[in-house]
Coordinates of C-alpha atoms in Angstrom, one line a residue:
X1 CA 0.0 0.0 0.0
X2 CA 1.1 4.0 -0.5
X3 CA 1.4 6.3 2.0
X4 CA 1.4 10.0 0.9
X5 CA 2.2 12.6 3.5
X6 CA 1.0 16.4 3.9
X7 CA 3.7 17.5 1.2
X8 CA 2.6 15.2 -1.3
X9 CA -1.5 15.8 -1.4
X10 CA -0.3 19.4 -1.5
X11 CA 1.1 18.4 -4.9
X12 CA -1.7 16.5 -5.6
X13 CA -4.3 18.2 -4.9
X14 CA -6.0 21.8 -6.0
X15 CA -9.1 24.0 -4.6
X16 CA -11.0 23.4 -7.9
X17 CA -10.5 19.6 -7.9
X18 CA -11.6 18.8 -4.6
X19 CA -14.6 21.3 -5.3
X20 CA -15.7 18.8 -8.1
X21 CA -14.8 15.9 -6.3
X22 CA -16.9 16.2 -3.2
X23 CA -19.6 17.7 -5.3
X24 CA -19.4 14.2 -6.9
X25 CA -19.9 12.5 -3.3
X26 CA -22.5 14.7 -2.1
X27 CA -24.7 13.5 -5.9
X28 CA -23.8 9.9 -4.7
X29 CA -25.4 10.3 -1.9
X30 CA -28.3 11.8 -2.7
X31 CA -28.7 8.7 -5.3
X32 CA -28.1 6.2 -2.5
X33 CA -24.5 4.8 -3.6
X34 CA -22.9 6.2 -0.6
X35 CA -23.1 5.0 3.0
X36 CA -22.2 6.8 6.7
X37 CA -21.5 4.8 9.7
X38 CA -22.2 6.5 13.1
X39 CA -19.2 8.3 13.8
X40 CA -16.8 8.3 17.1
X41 CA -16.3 11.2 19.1
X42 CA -14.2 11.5 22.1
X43 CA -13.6 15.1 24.3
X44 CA -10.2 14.8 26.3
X45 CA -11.1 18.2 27.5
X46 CA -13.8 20.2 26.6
X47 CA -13.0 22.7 24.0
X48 CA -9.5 22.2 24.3
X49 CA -8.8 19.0 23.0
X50 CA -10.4 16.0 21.1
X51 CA -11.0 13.6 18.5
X52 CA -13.5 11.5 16.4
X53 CA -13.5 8.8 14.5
X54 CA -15.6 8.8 10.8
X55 CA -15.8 5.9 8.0
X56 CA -17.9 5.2 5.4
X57 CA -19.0 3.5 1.9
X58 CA -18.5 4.5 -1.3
X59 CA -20.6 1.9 -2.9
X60 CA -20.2 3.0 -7.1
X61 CA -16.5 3.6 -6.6
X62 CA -16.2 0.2 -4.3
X63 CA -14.1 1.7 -1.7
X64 CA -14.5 2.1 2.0
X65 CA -12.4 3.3 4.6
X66 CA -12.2 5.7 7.8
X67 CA -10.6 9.1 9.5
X68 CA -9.1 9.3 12.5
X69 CA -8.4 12.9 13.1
X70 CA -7.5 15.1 16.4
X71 CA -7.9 18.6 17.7
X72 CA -5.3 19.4 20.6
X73 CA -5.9 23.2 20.8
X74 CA -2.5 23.7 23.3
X75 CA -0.3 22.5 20.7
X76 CA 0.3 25.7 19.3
X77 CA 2.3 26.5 22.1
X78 CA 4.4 23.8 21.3
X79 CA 5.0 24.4 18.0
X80 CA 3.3 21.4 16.8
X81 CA -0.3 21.3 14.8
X82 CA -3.2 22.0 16.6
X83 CA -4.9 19.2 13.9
X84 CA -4.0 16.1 12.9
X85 CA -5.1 13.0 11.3
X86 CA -4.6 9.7 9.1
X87 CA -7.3 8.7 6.2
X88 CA -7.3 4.8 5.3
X89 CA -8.6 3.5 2.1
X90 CA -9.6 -0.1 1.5
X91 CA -10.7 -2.3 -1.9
X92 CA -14.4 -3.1 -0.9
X93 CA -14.4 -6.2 -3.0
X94 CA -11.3 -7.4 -1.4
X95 CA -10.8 -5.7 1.5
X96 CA -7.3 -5.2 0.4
X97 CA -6.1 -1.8 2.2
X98 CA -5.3 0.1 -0.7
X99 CA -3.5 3.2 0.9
X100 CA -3.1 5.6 4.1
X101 CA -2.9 9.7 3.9
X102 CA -2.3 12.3 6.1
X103 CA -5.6 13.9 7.2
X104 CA -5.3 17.2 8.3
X105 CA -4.6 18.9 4.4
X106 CA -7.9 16.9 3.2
X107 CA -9.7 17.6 6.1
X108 CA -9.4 21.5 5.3
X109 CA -9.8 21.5 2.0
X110 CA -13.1 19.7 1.2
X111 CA -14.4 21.3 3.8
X112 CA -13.7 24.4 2.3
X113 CA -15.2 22.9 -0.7
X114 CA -18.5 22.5 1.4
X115 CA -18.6 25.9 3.1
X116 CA -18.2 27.5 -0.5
X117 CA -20.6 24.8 -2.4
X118 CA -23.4 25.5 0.0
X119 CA -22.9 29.4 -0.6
X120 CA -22.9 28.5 -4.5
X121 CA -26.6 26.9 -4.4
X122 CA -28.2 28.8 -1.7
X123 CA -26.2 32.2 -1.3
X124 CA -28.0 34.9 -3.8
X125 CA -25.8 35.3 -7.0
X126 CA -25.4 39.0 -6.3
X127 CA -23.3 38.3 -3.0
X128 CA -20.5 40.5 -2.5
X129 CA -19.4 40.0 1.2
X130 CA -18.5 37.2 2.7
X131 CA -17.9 36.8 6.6
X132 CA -15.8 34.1 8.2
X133 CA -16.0 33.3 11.9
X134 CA -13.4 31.6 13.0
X135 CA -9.3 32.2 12.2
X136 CA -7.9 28.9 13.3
X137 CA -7.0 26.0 10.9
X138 CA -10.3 25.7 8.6
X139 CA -10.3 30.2 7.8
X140 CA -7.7 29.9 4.7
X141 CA -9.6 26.8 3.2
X142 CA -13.1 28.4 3.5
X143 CA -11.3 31.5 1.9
X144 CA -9.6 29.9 -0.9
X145 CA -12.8 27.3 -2.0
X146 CA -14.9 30.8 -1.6
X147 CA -13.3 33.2 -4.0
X148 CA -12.5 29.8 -6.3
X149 CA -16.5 29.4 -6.5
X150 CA -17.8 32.4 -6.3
X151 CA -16.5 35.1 -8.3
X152 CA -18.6 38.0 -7.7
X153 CA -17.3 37.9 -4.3
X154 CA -15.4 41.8 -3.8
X155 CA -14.6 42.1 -0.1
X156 CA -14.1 38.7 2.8
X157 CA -14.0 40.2 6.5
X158 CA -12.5 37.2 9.3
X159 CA -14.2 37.5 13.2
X160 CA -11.8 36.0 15.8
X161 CA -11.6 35.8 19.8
X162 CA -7.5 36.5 20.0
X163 CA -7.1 39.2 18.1
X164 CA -3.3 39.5 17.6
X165 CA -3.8 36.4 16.1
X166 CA -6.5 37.4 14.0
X167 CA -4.8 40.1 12.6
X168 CA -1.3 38.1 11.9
X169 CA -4.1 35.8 9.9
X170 CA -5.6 38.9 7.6
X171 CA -2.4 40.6 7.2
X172 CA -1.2 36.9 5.6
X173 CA -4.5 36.0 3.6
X174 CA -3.0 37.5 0.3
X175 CA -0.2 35.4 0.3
X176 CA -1.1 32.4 1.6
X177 CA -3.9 32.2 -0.4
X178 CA -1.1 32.7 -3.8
X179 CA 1.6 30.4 -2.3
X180 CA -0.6 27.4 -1.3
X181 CA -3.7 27.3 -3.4
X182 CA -2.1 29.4 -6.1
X183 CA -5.4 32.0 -6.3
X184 CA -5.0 35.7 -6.8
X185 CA -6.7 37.2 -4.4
X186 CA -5.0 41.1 -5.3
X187 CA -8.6 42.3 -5.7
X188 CA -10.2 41.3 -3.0
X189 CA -10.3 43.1 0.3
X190 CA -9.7 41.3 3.4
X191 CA -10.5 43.0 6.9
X192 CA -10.3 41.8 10.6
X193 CA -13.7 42.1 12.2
X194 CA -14.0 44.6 15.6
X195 CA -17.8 44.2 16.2
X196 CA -19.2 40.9 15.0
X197 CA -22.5 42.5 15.7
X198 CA -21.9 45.1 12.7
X199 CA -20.1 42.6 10.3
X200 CA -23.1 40.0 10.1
X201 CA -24.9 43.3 9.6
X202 CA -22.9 43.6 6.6
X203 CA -22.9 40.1 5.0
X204 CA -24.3 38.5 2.5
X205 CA -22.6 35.1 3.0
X206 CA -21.3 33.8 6.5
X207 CA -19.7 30.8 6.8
X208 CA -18.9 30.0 10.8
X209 CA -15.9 27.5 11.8
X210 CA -15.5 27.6 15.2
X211 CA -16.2 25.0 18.2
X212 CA -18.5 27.2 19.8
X213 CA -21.5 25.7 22.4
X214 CA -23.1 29.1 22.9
X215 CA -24.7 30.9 20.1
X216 CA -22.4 33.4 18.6
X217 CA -24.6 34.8 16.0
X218 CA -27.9 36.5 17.0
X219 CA -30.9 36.5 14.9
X220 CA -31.4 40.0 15.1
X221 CA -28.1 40.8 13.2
X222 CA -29.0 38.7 10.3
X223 CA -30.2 40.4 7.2
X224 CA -32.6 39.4 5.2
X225 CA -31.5 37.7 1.9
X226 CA -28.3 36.3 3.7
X227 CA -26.8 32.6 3.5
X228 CA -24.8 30.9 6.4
X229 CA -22.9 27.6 6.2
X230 CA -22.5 26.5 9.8
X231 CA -19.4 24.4 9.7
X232 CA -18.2 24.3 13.3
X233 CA -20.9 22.0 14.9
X234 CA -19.9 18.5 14.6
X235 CA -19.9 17.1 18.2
X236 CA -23.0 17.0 20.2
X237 CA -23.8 20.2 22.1
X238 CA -21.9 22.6 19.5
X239 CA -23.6 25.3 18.3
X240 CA -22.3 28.7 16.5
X241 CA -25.6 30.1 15.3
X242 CA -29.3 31.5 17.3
X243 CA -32.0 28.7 17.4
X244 CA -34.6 31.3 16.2
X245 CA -32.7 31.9 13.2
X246 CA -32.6 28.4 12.2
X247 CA -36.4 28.4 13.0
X248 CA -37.2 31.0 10.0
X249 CA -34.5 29.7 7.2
X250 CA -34.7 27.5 4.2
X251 CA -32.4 24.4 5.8
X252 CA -30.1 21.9 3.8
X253 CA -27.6 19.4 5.2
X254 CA -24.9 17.4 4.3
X255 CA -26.3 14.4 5.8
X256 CA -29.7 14.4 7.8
X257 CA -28.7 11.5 10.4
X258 CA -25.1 13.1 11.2
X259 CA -26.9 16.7 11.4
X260 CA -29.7 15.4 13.8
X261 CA -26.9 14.3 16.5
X262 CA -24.3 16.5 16.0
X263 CA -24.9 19.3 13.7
X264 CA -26.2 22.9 13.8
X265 CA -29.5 21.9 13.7
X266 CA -29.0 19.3 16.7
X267 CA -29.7 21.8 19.8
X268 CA -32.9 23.7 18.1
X269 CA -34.6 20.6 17.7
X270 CA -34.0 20.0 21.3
X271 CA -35.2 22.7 22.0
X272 CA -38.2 22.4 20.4
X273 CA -37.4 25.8 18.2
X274 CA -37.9 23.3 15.4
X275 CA -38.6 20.3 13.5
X276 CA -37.4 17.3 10.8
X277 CA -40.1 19.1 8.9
X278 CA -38.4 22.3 8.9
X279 CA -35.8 20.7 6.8
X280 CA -35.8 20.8 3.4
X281 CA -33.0 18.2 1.9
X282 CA -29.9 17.3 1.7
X283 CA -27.5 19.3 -0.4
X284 CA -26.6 16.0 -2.9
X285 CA -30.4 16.8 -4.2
X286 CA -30.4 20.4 -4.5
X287 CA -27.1 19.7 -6.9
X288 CA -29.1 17.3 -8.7
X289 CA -31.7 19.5 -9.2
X290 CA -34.3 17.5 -7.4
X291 CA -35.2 20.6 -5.6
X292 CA -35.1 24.5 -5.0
X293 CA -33.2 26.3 -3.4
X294 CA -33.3 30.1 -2.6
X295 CA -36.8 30.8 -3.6
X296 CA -36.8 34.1 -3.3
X297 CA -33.6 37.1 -2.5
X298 CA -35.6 38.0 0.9
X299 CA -35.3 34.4 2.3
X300 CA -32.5 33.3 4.9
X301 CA -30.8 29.7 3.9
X302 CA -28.8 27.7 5.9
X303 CA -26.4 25.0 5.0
X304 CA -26.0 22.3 7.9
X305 CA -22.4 20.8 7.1
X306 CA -20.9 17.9 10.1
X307 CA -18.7 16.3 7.9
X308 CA -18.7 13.1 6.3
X309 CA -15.9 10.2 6.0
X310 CA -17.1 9.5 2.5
X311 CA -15.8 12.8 1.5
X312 CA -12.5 12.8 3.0
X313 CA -12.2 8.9 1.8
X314 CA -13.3 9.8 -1.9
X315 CA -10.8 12.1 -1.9
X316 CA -8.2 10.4 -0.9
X317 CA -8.5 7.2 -3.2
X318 CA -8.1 9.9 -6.0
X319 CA -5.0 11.0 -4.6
X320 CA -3.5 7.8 -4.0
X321 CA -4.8 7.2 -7.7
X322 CA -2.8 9.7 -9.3
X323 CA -0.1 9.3 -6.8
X324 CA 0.8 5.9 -8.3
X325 CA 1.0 6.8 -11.7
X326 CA 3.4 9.5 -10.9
X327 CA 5.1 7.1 -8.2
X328 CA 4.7 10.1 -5.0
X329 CA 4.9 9.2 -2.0
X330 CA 5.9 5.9 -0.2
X331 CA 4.9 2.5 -1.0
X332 CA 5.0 -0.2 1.6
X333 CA 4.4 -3.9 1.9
X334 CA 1.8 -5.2 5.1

């Protein structure tokens, strides 16, 4: 089997590839040739440190495999990655394993590709400002898939809690986004948030990433006409965004079952602020044109996004596919 490390998916993959490849998993899904297991999560401290555990089948494509990947929040002060992860890919008609990747770079960059591909069906084609909550790990990938996706997009404002951090994270968007994704971004205008209050004001996309359990976006600072891909909740008792808010949107997921437990949508319907019938599909069938979308520019949508192993493992068996005609990487016996 191969093993290819952060260096070589960073050859091997780009933002616009991995856009088209996980919209190709979310259209599986939605025509039932894709399957989720229950995922694994574990807390080793609260908000500071944990991990879960995510597999899945990729029934067309006959592959299956899991994702183990890890959030340790203090290892920044130790000059070590604050995530990290390994994706394994197996043959599902032999169980063969056909190859192990690092976890962290594909981890970022399709869900990027889901923040941004929820804003391209739901968000209103005229958006021009996009808000990011959150400048840890997931920011630059939710940037770079954004302004790949959507190109009317003219000005992207970050919100963070530590805000020397945040503004060492603005003042580097520019290049980052040239020397690792390769997108020139000279036209855009990036800004650090002061009042979160007046950015989501401002907004007509918002895509949160952060591993909030309090609400950190009221209803009343919404607009109407915007779209929100919540990205952060994918642990039970997570939630970025006002229950009420969720109440009066047009809702899509990624996948209903994960959402339910873990997602954005998992505390309203505790709380009775809503139901399953508030939903209104999966994204794999708004892609597929099964149903609408936005039906009107007044009306608030929401994409639900936890995560799915399917993605991450689709992904990665492309990788390791082109990484073995080029011969990247390492290749081991077991």
């Amino acid at each position: 089997m191969r093993f290819l490390s952060d260096k070589d998916l960073r050859q091997e993959l780009n933002v616009q590839q991995v856009i088209h490849l996980v919209e190709t998993v979310y259209k599986a899904k939605s025509e039932n040739n894709t399957e989720t297991w229950p995922t694994i999560f574990y807390d080793f401290v609260p908000g500071k440190a944990d991990m879960d555990i995510k597999s899945g089948y990729l029934k067309s494509d006959k592959v299956f495999g899991h994702k183990t990947v890890t959030w340790f929040a203090d290892n920044e002060m130790k000059q070590m990655p604050t995530l990290m992860g390994l994706i394994t890919v197996f043959d599902a008609e032999t169980g063969k394993p056909i190859g192990l990747t690092e976890a962290a770079f594909i981890t970022g960059i399709r869900t990027g590709a889901s923040g941004a591909i929820g804003a391209k069906y739901l968000a209103r084609k005229d958006s021009e400002k996009l808000l990011v909550v959150g400048s840890g790990n997931q920011a630059i990938y939710q940037i770079a898939c954004a302004l790949s996706l959507l190109p009317n997009l003219k000005m992207v404002r970050v919100a963070g809690r530590d805000k020397v951090k945040l503004k060492k994270f603005v003042d580097t968007i520019s290049s980052r986004l040239l020397h690792e994704f390769g997108i020139n971004a000279e036209k855009i205008l990036f800004e650090e948030v002061g009042s979160l209050e007046q950015a989501v004001k401002q907004s007509d996309i918002i895509i949160t990433v952060t591993p909030s359990r309090t609400p950190i976006i009221k209803r009343e600072w919404v607009k109407k006409g915007t779209h929100i891909s919540c990205i952060g909740a994918d642990m039970s008792g997570k939630q970025e965004i006002d229950s009420s808010l969720v109440s009066e949107a047009r809702l899509f997921l990624d996948d209903k079952e994960h959402c339910i437990q873990v997602g954005e949508i998992e505390m309203p319907l505790k709380e009775g602020k809503i139901t399953e019938s508030n939903i209104s599909g999966e994204i794999g069938d708004l892609i597929l044109g099964k149903m609408k979308g936005r039906t009107s520019n007044e009306q608030i949508t929401i994409f639900d996004a936890t995560g799915m192993a399917i993605l991450d493992i689709y992904v990665a068996k492309m990788a390791l596919r082109t990484a073995e005609k080029k011969n990247l990487g390492v290749n081991f016996e077991i």
